[in-house]
Amino acid sequence: LSVYPNPNNGIFTIKFDSKNKQETKLTLLKALGQQVYAMEWNLVEGVNSKEFMFSNDFAEGIYYVMIETENGIIRRKVVKE
């Protein structure tokens, strides 16, 4: 799981390499763990990417992108400047 650019100005890309087709849950959390966004993400085998844009309601600071797959949970920090 990679997130770039990081830090960013509110627009970033999430990239995930999947070994197989699977349904996942993509969640965005504030630094203290409060969920601020969630969606289902149907991955294909290989490289998957999704552009994300923070709305104006999102303050500058640290957030975490979390993906729940059939193999576990992966989390990455993302910074909005």
Rosetta silent file (secondary structure, phi, psi, omega in degrees, C-alpha in Angstrom):
SEQUENCE: LSVYPNPNNGIFTIKFDSKNKQETKLTLLKALGQQVYAMEWNLVEGVNSKEFMFSNDFAEGIYYVMIETENGIIRRKVVKE
SCORE:     score description
SCORE:     0.000 S_00000001
   1 L     0.000  125.707  175.522    0.000    0.000    0.000 S_00000001
   2 E  -130.072  149.829  179.814    1.429    3.364   -0.976 S_00000001
   3 E  -130.367  124.857 -178.333    0.049    6.878   -0.634 S_00000001
   4 E  -152.174  153.915  -11.171    1.480    9.753   -2.672 S_00000001
   5 L   -67.770  156.351 -178.334    2.257   12.584   -2.717 S_00000001
   6 L  -149.437  109.687    8.419    2.775   12.625    1.012 S_00000001
   7 L   -72.483  168.357 -177.639    2.518   15.226    2.416 S_00000001
   8 E  -140.406  173.340 -179.618   -0.113   16.636    0.060 S_00000001
   9 L   -98.385   13.193  179.448   -2.405   19.626   -0.433 S_00000001
  10 L   120.855   -8.533  177.043   -5.593   17.577   -0.171 S_00000001
  11 E  -123.709  125.594  179.484   -5.328   15.400   -3.278 S_00000001
  12 E  -147.949  165.225 -179.702   -3.461   12.111   -3.165 S_00000001
  13 E  -113.592  137.676  174.785   -3.350    8.682   -4.788 S_00000001
  14 E  -107.193  127.171 -179.632   -3.711    5.343   -3.034 S_00000001
  15 E  -124.520  134.229 -177.808   -1.978    2.438   -4.786 S_00000001
  16 E  -141.015  129.371  176.029   -2.321   -1.212   -3.797 S_00000001
  17 E   -95.246  121.806 -178.510   -0.890   -4.349   -5.418 S_00000001
  18 E  -113.569  137.217  178.922   -3.242   -7.307   -5.054 S_00000001
  19 L   -79.449  -14.766  178.375   -2.334  -10.934   -5.720 S_00000001
  20 L  -155.394  169.273  176.985   -5.959  -11.716   -6.535 S_00000001
  21 L   -72.215  131.836 -179.145   -9.387  -10.218   -7.138 S_00000001
  22 E  -161.357  157.895  174.205  -11.027   -9.355   -3.813 S_00000001
  23 E   -93.633  134.388  179.755  -13.425   -7.030   -2.031 S_00000001
  24 E  -131.707  169.315  173.595  -11.826   -4.701    0.504 S_00000001
  25 E  -117.601  126.984  177.641  -12.825   -1.857    2.760 S_00000001
  26 E  -105.911  125.139 -177.191  -10.944    1.443    2.453 S_00000001
  27 E  -128.830  142.903  173.945  -11.148    3.704    5.504 S_00000001
  28 E  -113.882  126.256 -176.970   -9.714    7.139    6.283 S_00000001
  29 E  -118.948  146.260  168.967   -9.071    7.863    9.961 S_00000001
  30 E   -71.143  166.541 -176.624   -8.068   10.988   11.874 S_00000001
  31 L   -55.904  -32.117 -178.883   -4.831   10.692   13.867 S_00000001
  32 L   -89.017    5.924  173.767   -6.764    9.729   17.024 S_00000001
  33 L    99.535   -0.645  179.585   -8.626    6.932   15.227 S_00000001
  34 L   -73.729  126.437  179.239  -11.965    8.606   14.389 S_00000001
  35 E   -72.358  129.035  179.304  -13.329    7.331   11.073 S_00000001
  36 E  -117.560  -10.965  178.997  -14.005   10.167    8.634 S_00000001
  37 E  -162.292  143.553  175.348  -14.549    8.194    5.407 S_00000001
  38 E  -151.670  146.839  177.488  -15.180    4.592    4.367 S_00000001
  39 E  -156.318  157.403  171.905  -15.948    2.782    1.123 S_00000001
  40 E   -85.097  140.040 -179.135  -15.921   -0.675   -0.401 S_00000001
  41 E  -131.821  113.017  178.359  -13.128   -1.173   -2.945 S_00000001
  42 E   -87.366  109.257 -177.440  -13.246   -4.094   -5.368 S_00000001
  43 E   -86.541  150.036  171.811   -9.652   -4.887   -6.259 S_00000001
  44 L  -104.661  164.456  175.764   -8.470   -6.597   -9.410 S_00000001
  45 L   -67.510  130.387 -178.518   -5.407   -8.810   -9.604 S_00000001
  46 E   107.801 -149.737 -174.880   -2.368   -6.563  -10.022 S_00000001
  47 E   -84.273  130.730  176.313   -2.045   -2.827   -9.471 S_00000001
  48 E  -122.729  138.120  176.818   -5.067   -0.883   -8.184 S_00000001
  49 E  -141.449  151.089 -178.845   -5.108    2.883   -7.702 S_00000001
  50 E  -146.389  130.425  175.555   -7.619    5.429   -6.525 S_00000001
  51 E   -87.324  138.893  179.713   -7.361    9.214   -6.340 S_00000001
  52 E  -125.659  139.962  178.645   -8.709   10.789   -3.178 S_00000001
  53 E  -125.778  119.764  174.688   -9.558   14.430   -2.565 S_00000001
  54 L   -65.446  137.934  173.276  -10.022   15.837    0.934 S_00000001
  55 L   -79.029  170.903  179.330  -13.077   18.070    1.164 S_00000001
  56 L   -64.671  -16.902  179.297  -12.767   21.518    2.726 S_00000001
  57 L   -72.523  -16.782 -178.304  -14.178   19.997    5.933 S_00000001
  58 L   -86.298  119.847  179.175  -10.909   18.107    6.483 S_00000001
  59 L   -74.663  159.950  173.004   -8.431   20.111    8.563 S_00000001
  60 L   -63.225  147.664  178.242   -4.711   20.047    7.919 S_00000001
  61 E   148.110 -163.951 -176.717   -2.979   17.309    9.872 S_00000001
  62 E   -97.376  134.226  175.959   -2.256   13.602   10.081 S_00000001
  63 E  -131.207  166.773  175.811   -4.661   10.961    8.802 S_00000001
  64 E  -127.190  132.664  172.271   -4.391    7.211    8.253 S_00000001
  65 E   -95.147  128.506 -178.729   -5.476    5.258    5.184 S_00000001
  66 E  -127.580  132.397  175.774   -6.507    1.736    6.158 S_00000001
  67 E  -120.153  125.898  175.926   -7.337   -1.178    3.845 S_00000001
  68 E   -99.939  113.152  179.392   -8.954   -4.328    5.192 S_00000001
  69 E  -111.950  177.849  177.486   -8.183   -7.284    2.900 S_00000001
  70 L   -67.909  -14.864 -179.845   -8.742  -11.007    3.221 S_00000001
  71 L  -100.774   -1.427  179.550   -5.131  -11.223    4.463 S_00000001
  72 E   137.146 -165.330 -177.046   -5.390   -8.554    7.170 S_00000001
  73 E  -113.643  133.879  177.981   -5.314   -4.812    7.728 S_00000001
  74 E  -120.970  136.028 -177.255   -2.756   -2.434    6.228 S_00000001
  75 E  -132.252  138.898  176.481   -2.399    1.147    7.433 S_00000001
  76 E  -134.833  143.037  178.036   -0.400    4.109    6.095 S_00000001
  77 E   -82.619  141.316  174.652   -0.019    7.649    7.404 S_00000001
  78 E  -135.166  138.495 -176.467   -0.947   10.572    5.146 S_00000001
  79 E  -115.109  125.801  174.616   -0.377   14.255    5.909 S_00000001
  80 E   -99.972  124.138  179.125   -2.605   17.052    4.608 S_00000001
  81 L   -99.361    0.000    0.000   -0.876   20.437    4.551 S_00000001
